[in-house]
Coordinates of C-alpha atoms and ligand atoms in Angstrom, one line a residue:
X59 CA 9.8 -20.9 7.2
X60 CA 12.3 -20.9 4.3
X61 CA 14.7 -23.7 5.3
X62 CA 17.0 -23.7 2.2
X63 CA 20.6 -22.9 3.4
X64 CA 21.4 -19.3 2.6
X65 CA 24.8 -18.1 1.4
X66 CA 26.3 -15.7 4.0
X67 CA 26.0 -12.1 3.0
X68 CA 29.2 -10.4 1.7
X69 CA 31.4 -9.5 4.7
X70 CA 33.4 -6.7 3.2
X71 CA 32.8 -3.8 0.8
X72 CA 35.1 -5.6 -1.8
X73 CA 32.9 -8.6 -1.5
X74 CA 29.8 -6.4 -2.2
X75 CA 31.5 -4.9 -5.3
X76 CA 32.2 -8.5 -6.5
X77 CA 28.6 -9.6 -5.8
X78 CA 27.4 -6.6 -7.9
X79 CA 29.7 -7.6 -10.7
X80 CA 28.3 -11.1 -10.7
X81 CA 24.7 -10.0 -10.4
X82 CA 22.4 -11.1 -13.3
X83 CA 20.0 -8.2 -12.6
X84 CA 22.8 -5.6 -12.7
X85 CA 22.0 -4.5 -16.2
X86 CA 18.5 -3.3 -15.2
X87 CA 20.1 -0.4 -13.3
X88 CA 20.8 1.3 -16.7
X89 CA 17.0 1.2 -17.3
X90 CA 16.6 3.9 -14.6
X91 CA 18.0 7.4 -14.2
X92 CA 19.1 8.1 -10.7
X93 CA 21.0 11.3 -9.7
X94 CA 24.7 10.9 -8.9
X95 CA 25.5 10.7 -5.2
X96 CA 22.2 9.2 -4.3
X97 CA 21.5 5.8 -2.7
X98 CA 17.8 5.4 -3.2
X99 CA 16.1 3.3 -0.6
X100 CA 12.6 4.7 -1.1
X101 CA 11.5 2.9 -4.2
X102 CA 8.8 1.3 -2.1
X103 CA 7.2 4.8 -1.8
X104 CA 8.0 6.4 -5.1
X105 CA 9.9 4.2 -7.6
X106 CA 12.8 5.6 -9.6
X107 CA 12.4 7.1 -13.0
X108 CA 12.7 4.8 -16.0
X109 CA 14.9 6.1 -18.7
X110 CA 12.1 5.8 -21.3
X111 CA 9.6 8.0 -19.4
X112 CA 10.5 11.4 -20.8
X113 CA 10.3 10.1 -24.4
X114 CA 6.9 8.6 -23.8
X115 CA 5.7 11.7 -22.1
X116 CA 6.9 13.8 -25.0
X117 CA 5.2 11.5 -27.5
X118 CA 1.9 11.6 -25.7
X119 CA 2.0 15.4 -25.2
X120 CA 3.5 16.5 -28.5
X121 CA 2.2 13.9 -31.0
X122 CA -0.8 12.2 -29.5
X123 CA -2.3 15.3 -27.8
X124 CA -0.7 18.1 -29.8
X125 CA -1.3 16.7 -33.2
X126 CA -3.7 13.9 -32.8
X127 CA -6.0 15.9 -30.5
X128 CA -9.3 14.1 -29.8
X129 CA -8.7 11.6 -32.5
X130 CA -6.1 10.0 -30.3
X131 CA -8.8 8.3 -28.2
X132 CA -9.2 6.1 -31.2
X133 CA -5.9 6.3 -33.1
X134 CA -3.4 6.3 -30.2
X135 CA -5.1 3.6 -28.1
X136 CA -6.0 5.9 -25.3
X137 CA -9.3 4.2 -24.7
X138 CA -7.7 0.8 -24.4
X139 CA -5.0 1.9 -22.0
X140 CA -6.6 0.7 -18.7
X141 CA -7.1 -2.9 -20.0
X142 CA -3.9 -3.1 -22.1
X143 CA -1.7 -2.1 -19.2
X144 CA -3.8 -4.2 -16.9
X145 CA -3.1 -7.3 -19.0
X146 CA 0.7 -6.6 -18.8
X147 CA 0.5 -6.0 -15.0
X148 CA -1.5 -9.2 -14.6
X149 CA 1.5 -11.4 -15.5
X150 CA 3.4 -10.0 -12.4
X151 CA 0.6 -10.9 -9.9
X152 CA -0.6 -14.3 -11.2
X153 CA -3.7 -12.9 -12.9
X154 CA -5.1 -13.6 -16.3
X155 CA -5.9 -11.4 -19.3
X156 CA -9.1 -9.4 -18.8
X157 CA -8.8 -9.6 -15.0
X158 CA -7.0 -6.3 -14.3
X159 CA -7.4 -2.7 -15.1
X160 CA -5.1 0.2 -14.3
X161 CA -7.2 3.0 -13.1
X162 CA -8.0 5.5 -10.3
X163 CA -6.1 5.3 -6.9
X164 CA -5.5 2.4 -4.6
X165 CA -7.9 4.1 -2.1
X166 CA -10.7 4.3 -4.7
X167 CA -10.1 0.7 -5.8
X168 CA -10.3 -0.4 -2.2
X169 CA -13.7 1.2 -2.0
X170 CA -14.9 -0.5 -5.2
X171 CA -13.6 -3.9 -4.0
X172 CA -15.0 -3.6 -0.6
X173 CA -18.4 -2.5 -2.0
X174 CA -18.4 -5.4 -4.4
X175 CA -17.6 -7.9 -1.7
X176 CA -20.3 -6.5 0.6
X177 CA -22.8 -6.7 -2.2
X178 CA -22.0 -10.3 -2.9
X179 CA -22.4 -11.2 0.7
X180 CA -25.6 -9.2 1.0
X181 CA -27.1 -11.4 -1.7
X182 CA -26.0 -14.7 -0.2
X183 CA -25.6 -14.2 3.5
X184 CA -27.0 -10.8 4.6
X185 CA -26.0 -11.3 8.3
X186 CA -22.4 -10.7 7.3
X187 CA -21.8 -7.0 7.9
X188 CA -18.3 -6.8 9.3
X189 CA -15.2 -5.6 7.4
X190 CA -12.1 -7.0 9.1
X191 CA -8.7 -5.4 8.7
X192 CA -5.6 -4.8 10.7
X193 CA -5.0 -1.8 13.1
X194 CA -1.5 -1.9 11.7
X195 CA -2.7 -1.7 8.1
X196 CA -1.9 1.4 5.9
X197 CA -4.3 4.1 7.2
X198 CA -6.1 4.6 3.9
X199 CA -7.2 1.0 3.9
X200 CA -8.8 1.4 7.3
X201 CA -10.3 4.8 6.5
X202 CA -11.9 3.5 3.3
X203 CA -13.4 0.6 5.2
X204 CA -14.7 3.1 7.8
X205 CA -16.1 5.3 5.0
X206 CA -18.0 2.5 3.3
X207 CA -19.4 1.1 6.6
X208 CA -20.5 4.6 7.6
X209 CA -22.1 5.2 4.2
X210 CA -24.0 1.9 4.3
X211 CA -25.1 2.2 7.9
X212 CA -27.6 -0.5 8.8
X213 CA -25.1 -2.4 11.1
X214 CA -22.1 -2.4 8.9
X215 CA -18.9 -2.0 11.0
X216 CA -15.1 -2.3 10.8
X217 CA -13.3 -4.7 13.1
X218 CA -9.5 -4.2 13.6
X219 CA -7.2 -7.0 14.4
X220 CA -4.6 -5.9 16.9
X221 CA -0.9 -6.7 16.7
X222 CA -0.2 -10.2 17.9
X223 CA -3.9 -11.2 17.7
X224 CA -4.4 -14.2 15.3
X225 CA -6.6 -13.5 12.3
X226 CA -8.8 -16.5 13.3
X227 CA -9.9 -14.6 16.4
X228 CA -11.5 -11.9 14.3
X229 CA -13.3 -14.3 11.9
X230 CA -16.9 -15.4 12.6
X231 CA -20.3 -15.7 11.1
X232 CA -20.7 -12.0 10.9
X233 CA -17.6 -11.3 8.8
X234 CA -18.3 -10.3 5.2
X235 CA -14.8 -9.4 3.9
X236 CA -11.2 -9.3 5.1
X237 CA -8.9 -6.6 3.7
X238 CA -5.2 -7.3 4.2
X239 CA -2.0 -5.8 2.9
X240 CA 0.2 -8.6 1.5
X241 CA 3.3 -6.8 2.7
X242 CA 2.9 -4.4 5.7
X243 CA 3.9 -0.9 4.7
X244 CA 5.7 -0.2 8.0
X245 CA 7.2 -3.5 9.2
X246 CA 7.6 -5.3 5.9
X247 CA 5.9 -8.4 7.3
X248 CA 4.3 -10.5 4.7
X249 CA 1.2 -12.7 4.9
X250 CA 1.2 -16.2 3.3
X251 CA -1.4 -15.4 0.6
X252 CA -2.6 -18.9 -0.2
X253 CA -3.1 -20.2 3.4
X254 CA -4.6 -16.9 4.6
X255 CA -7.0 -16.8 1.7
X256 CA -8.1 -20.4 2.5
X257 CA -8.6 -19.4 6.2
X258 CA -10.8 -16.5 5.2
X259 CA -12.8 -18.6 2.8
X260 CA -13.3 -21.4 5.3
X261 CA -14.8 -18.7 7.6
X262 CA -17.3 -17.8 4.8
X263 CA -15.7 -14.4 4.1
X264 CA -14.1 -12.9 1.0
X265 CA -10.7 -11.4 0.8
X266 CA -9.2 -8.2 -0.7
X267 CA -5.4 -8.1 -1.0
X268 CA -3.7 -4.8 -1.1
X269 CA -0.5 -5.4 -3.1
X270 CA 0.9 -1.8 -2.8
X271 CA 4.2 -3.1 -1.3
X272 CA 4.1 -6.4 -3.1
X273 CA 3.5 -5.9 -6.8
X274 CA 6.9 -5.9 -8.5
X275 CA 8.6 -6.6 -5.2
X276 CA 7.7 -10.2 -4.3
X277 CA 6.2 -13.1 -6.4
X278 CA 2.4 -12.9 -6.2
X279 CA 0.0 -15.6 -7.5
X280 CA -3.6 -14.4 -7.0
X281 CA -5.1 -17.2 -9.1
X282 CA -3.2 -19.9 -7.4
X283 CA -4.3 -18.5 -4.0
X284 CA -7.9 -18.3 -5.2
X285 CA -8.2 -14.8 -3.9
X286 CA -11.2 -12.6 -4.6
X287 CA -10.0 -9.0 -5.1
X288 CA -6.7 -7.2 -5.2
X289 CA -5.6 -3.6 -5.5
X290 CA -2.3 -1.9 -5.6
X291 CA -0.1 1.0 -6.7
X292 CA 2.0 1.4 -9.8
X293 CA 4.1 4.3 -8.4
X294 CA 6.0 2.2 -5.9
X295 CA 7.9 -0.9 -7.0
X296 CA 6.4 -0.7 -10.5
X297 CA 8.0 2.7 -11.2
X298 CA 5.0 4.4 -12.9
X299 CA 5.8 7.9 -11.7
X300 CA 4.4 10.2 -9.0
X301 CA 0.6 9.6 -8.5
X302 CA 0.4 7.2 -11.5
X303 CA -2.9 5.3 -11.5
X304 CA -3.4 2.2 -9.4
X305 CA -4.8 -1.2 -10.4
X306 CA -7.6 -3.5 -9.5
X307 CA -8.0 -7.2 -10.0
X308 CA -11.2 -9.1 -9.6
X309 CA -11.4 -12.9 -9.8
X310 CA -13.3 -13.7 -13.0
X311 CA -15.8 -15.7 -10.9
X312 CA -17.0 -12.4 -9.3
X313 CA -16.7 -9.9 -12.1
X314 CA -20.2 -10.0 -13.3
X315 CA -22.1 -10.6 -10.0
X316 CA -22.8 -6.9 -9.1
X317 CA -22.2 -3.3 -10.0
X318 CA -19.5 -1.4 -8.1
X319 CA -21.2 1.8 -6.9
X320 CA -18.8 4.2 -8.6
X321 CA -20.8 3.5 -11.7
X322 CA -19.5 6.1 -14.1
X323 CA -19.8 6.1 -17.8
X324 CA -16.4 4.4 -18.4
X325 CA -17.9 1.2 -16.9
X326 CA -21.0 1.3 -19.0
X327 CA -21.7 -1.3 -21.6
X328 CA -22.0 1.4 -24.3
X329 CA -20.5 4.6 -23.0
X330 CA -21.0 6.5 -26.3
X331 CA -24.6 5.5 -26.7
X332 CA -25.3 8.2 -24.1
X333 CA -28.1 6.2 -22.6
X334 CA -30.2 7.5 -19.7
X335 CA -29.5 4.5 -17.4
X336 CA -26.5 2.5 -16.3
X337 CA -25.8 -0.9 -17.6
X338 CA -22.4 -2.3 -16.6
X339 CA -20.1 -3.7 -19.3
X340 CA -19.3 -7.4 -18.8
X341 CA -16.0 -8.1 -17.2
X342 CA -13.3 -6.1 -15.4
X343 CA -14.2 -2.9 -17.5
X344 CA -17.1 -2.2 -15.1
X345 CA -14.5 -1.3 -12.5
X346 CA -13.6 1.8 -14.4
X347 CA -15.4 5.0 -13.5
X348 CA -14.5 8.2 -15.5
X349 CA -12.1 9.5 -18.0
X350 CA -8.5 8.4 -17.3
X351 CA -5.4 10.5 -16.8
X352 CA -3.8 9.6 -20.1
X353 CA -0.4 11.2 -19.6
X354 CA 0.2 9.7 -16.2
X355 CA -1.2 6.3 -17.3
X356 CA 1.0 6.2 -20.4
X357 CA 4.1 6.4 -18.1
X358 CA 3.0 3.3 -16.2
X359 CA 4.0 1.2 -19.3
X360 CA 7.7 2.4 -19.0
X361 CA 8.1 0.9 -15.5
X362 CA 6.0 -2.2 -16.3
X363 CA 8.2 -3.0 -19.3
X364 CA 11.3 -3.1 -17.1
X365 CA 9.7 -5.3 -14.5
X366 CA 8.4 -7.6 -17.2
X367 CA 11.8 -8.1 -18.7
X368 CA 13.2 -9.2 -15.3
X369 CA 12.8 -12.6 -13.8
X370 CA 10.6 -12.3 -10.7
X371 CA 12.3 -15.2 -9.0
X372 CA 15.7 -13.5 -9.5
X373 CA 14.2 -10.3 -8.2
X374 CA 13.0 -12.0 -5.1
X375 CA 16.3 -13.8 -4.5
X376 CA 18.3 -10.6 -4.8
X377 CA 15.8 -8.7 -2.6
X378 CA 16.2 -11.3 0.2
X379 CA 20.0 -11.2 -0.2
X380 CA 20.0 -7.4 0.1
X381 CA 17.7 -7.3 3.1
X382 CA 19.8 -10.1 4.7
X383 CA 22.9 -8.0 4.1
X384 CA 21.3 -4.9 5.5
X385 CA 20.2 -6.7 8.6
X386 CA 23.5 -8.4 9.2
X387 CA 25.5 -5.2 8.8
X388 CA 23.3 -3.3 11.2
X389 CA 23.5 -6.2 13.7
X390 CA 27.3 -6.2 13.5
X391 CA 27.5 -2.5 14.3
X392 CA 24.5 -1.9 16.4
X393 CA 26.4 -1.7 19.8
X394 CA 24.3 0.1 22.3
X395 CA 22.2 2.1 19.9
X396 CA 18.5 1.7 20.6
X397 CA 17.8 0.4 17.1
X398 CA 15.2 -2.3 17.0
X399 CA 14.5 -4.4 13.9
X400 CA 10.8 -4.5 13.3
X401 CA 11.0 -6.6 10.0
X402 CA 10.7 -10.4 10.3
X403 CA 14.0 -12.3 10.1
X404 CA 12.1 -15.2 8.6
X405 CA 12.6 -14.9 4.9
X406 CA 9.2 -16.4 4.1
X407 CA 7.6 -13.6 6.1
X408 CA 9.7 -10.7 4.8
X409 CA 8.7 -8.4 2.0
X410 CA 11.2 -6.1 0.3
X411 CA 12.0 -3.4 2.8
X412 CA 13.8 -3.3 6.2
X413 CA 12.6 -1.2 9.1
X414 CA 14.1 -0.2 12.4
X415 CA 12.5 1.6 15.3
X416 CA 14.6 4.3 17.0
X417 CA 13.4 7.0 19.4
X418 CA 15.1 9.6 17.2
X419 CA 14.1 8.0 13.9
X420 CA 12.8 11.2 12.3
X421 CA 16.0 13.2 12.8
X422 CA 18.2 10.2 11.8
X423 CA 16.4 9.8 8.5
X424 CA 16.6 13.6 7.8
X425 CA 20.4 13.4 8.4
X426 CA 20.7 10.4 6.1
X427 CA 18.7 12.1 3.4
X428 CA 20.9 15.2 3.7
X429 CA 23.8 13.1 2.6
X430 CA 22.0 11.4 -0.3
X431 CA 20.9 8.2 1.4
X432 CA 17.2 8.4 0.8
X433 CA 14.9 6.3 2.9
X434 CA 11.8 7.4 4.8
X435 CA 10.3 7.7 8.2
X436 CA 7.0 6.3 9.4
X437 CA 5.3 6.9 12.7
X438 CA 6.0 5.8 15.3
X439 CA 9.8 6.0 15.3
X440 CA 10.3 3.8 12.2
X441 CA 13.2 4.2 9.8
X442 CA 12.2 2.5 6.6
X443 CA 14.7 1.3 3.9
X444 CA 13.1 0.0 0.7
X445 CA 15.1 -2.5 -1.4
X446 CA 14.6 -2.4 -5.1
X447 CA 16.7 -5.1 -6.8
X448 CA 16.4 -3.6 -10.2
X449 CA 18.4 -0.6 -9.4
X450 CA 20.1 -1.2 -6.0
X451 CA 23.3 -3.2 -5.4
X452 CA 25.2 -4.8 -2.6
X453 CA 27.7 -1.9 -2.4
X454 CA 24.8 0.5 -2.1
X455 CA 23.5 -1.3 0.9
X456 CA 27.0 -1.4 2.4
X457 CA 27.4 2.4 1.9
X458 CA 24.0 3.2 3.2
X459 CA 24.6 1.2 6.5
X460 CA 28.0 2.9 6.7
X461 CA 26.4 6.3 6.5
X462 CA 23.8 5.3 9.1
X463 CA 26.4 4.4 11.6
X464 CA 28.5 7.5 10.9
X465 CA 25.4 9.5 11.8
X466 CA 24.6 7.3 14.9
X467 CA 28.1 6.9 16.3
X468 CA 28.8 10.6 16.0
X469 CA 25.3 11.8 16.9
X470 CA 25.2 13.8 13.7
X471 CA 21.4 13.6 13.6
X472 CA 21.2 15.7 16.8
X473 CA 20.9 19.1 15.1
X474 CA 17.9 21.5 14.8
X475 CA 17.6 21.3 11.0
X476 CA 17.0 17.5 11.2
X477 CA 14.1 17.9 13.7
X478 CA 12.0 20.2 11.6
X479 CA 9.0 18.3 10.4
X480 CA 8.2 18.4 6.7
X481 CA 4.7 17.9 5.3
X482 CA 5.6 14.6 3.6
X483 CA 7.8 12.2 5.6
Ligands
PLP706 C1 0.9 3.3 -0.6 C2 -0.3 2.6 -0.2 C3 -1.6 3.0 -0.5 C4 -1.7 4.3 -1.2 O1 -3.0 4.6 -1.6 P1 -3.3 5.8 -2.6 O2 -4.7 5.8 -2.8 O3 -2.5 5.6 -3.9 O4 -2.8 7.1 -1.9 C5 -2.7 2.3 -0.1 N1 -2.5 1.1 0.6 C6 -1.3 0.7 1.0 C7 -1.1 -0.6 1.7 C8 -0.1 1.4 0.6 O5 1.1 1.0 0.9

């Protein structure tokens, strides 16, 4: 529990404007391009566009690809991109140089991490065949665990922790690896990484942390926690662009202990020797698989550079101040609306978004989006509001909550066009 006394959130719109004027992170807003009339509360799903992205895309496409052609693998640093960007990202998650690569998707990186963890356990304690994760985890994390257990067969299974069940209850001598999201995608609830990692280690298991909703949003210190593996997205709080490649971190103590099974030529010790057998390169490079999406990957640097220029402690403080403000404003106006806060009030357990359950959540979110207040909806019934301190301010939160209650108080959501389900919510 965070026991430091907290300043009360601003109580009027004027006080919000004043808080914005005094905000040391305010200048970072100009590093992003957001359309007029939009309050963007979905940076936890797809981050906003850095100002520098079009220039970098043009450089890569026109000069590096257009003029450099294949020479650019050597002359424009294309081949080094996964490791070079990984080293930059490492500083945001408490990792060291040579411990992170930017590559593939979070789903694929989960597969590699889980496979690696199972392989380590197979060598030292082969009775451990259970992958533990949460029923409430992001679906792909569960699905990938199921996929690898099914592929391995021979008694490998997935055990899901139910809501309210302590992690300890799921740990035992049969558990090989525990895969947890540091910040839950739906509720915003956050695990204490250091104590949870210790708990898992004491039970003889390894831990994979999914940092999808944590990297760039909350301070993360993987090395201090002594964690084993971590994966995460660059298109959420790191603003890398739609579908930008993910990242994977492997504690240096594990890197050379096994091959990960997606043993493509980019992870080979000598990819251009064109040998007839796989030999993994030493270090994190063996977590690469095939040729990288260079244009998309190059854009990752634009978002990373903004995050690296900001102080993570200040980002965290502002994130908490903004989520406090959101929660207090909703509480004050909630009345008899069936809005239920599903995000922890305890600051130490809260990530960087606020979620509310409401039986008509889907239509309410569509009504909000129609007036430029963009959050998202997650089954079941959850309205989700992402807080990104680099480009959101106090007055934005004020105005978003104001729009929410205009829609609720006047039942403006209750219209056929807001009930139509879109493919992506
Ligand atoms: C967003 C998210 C993912 C996304 O995985 P992709 O492979 O990039 O689609 C995975 N896990 C968590 C916890 C997420 O929040």
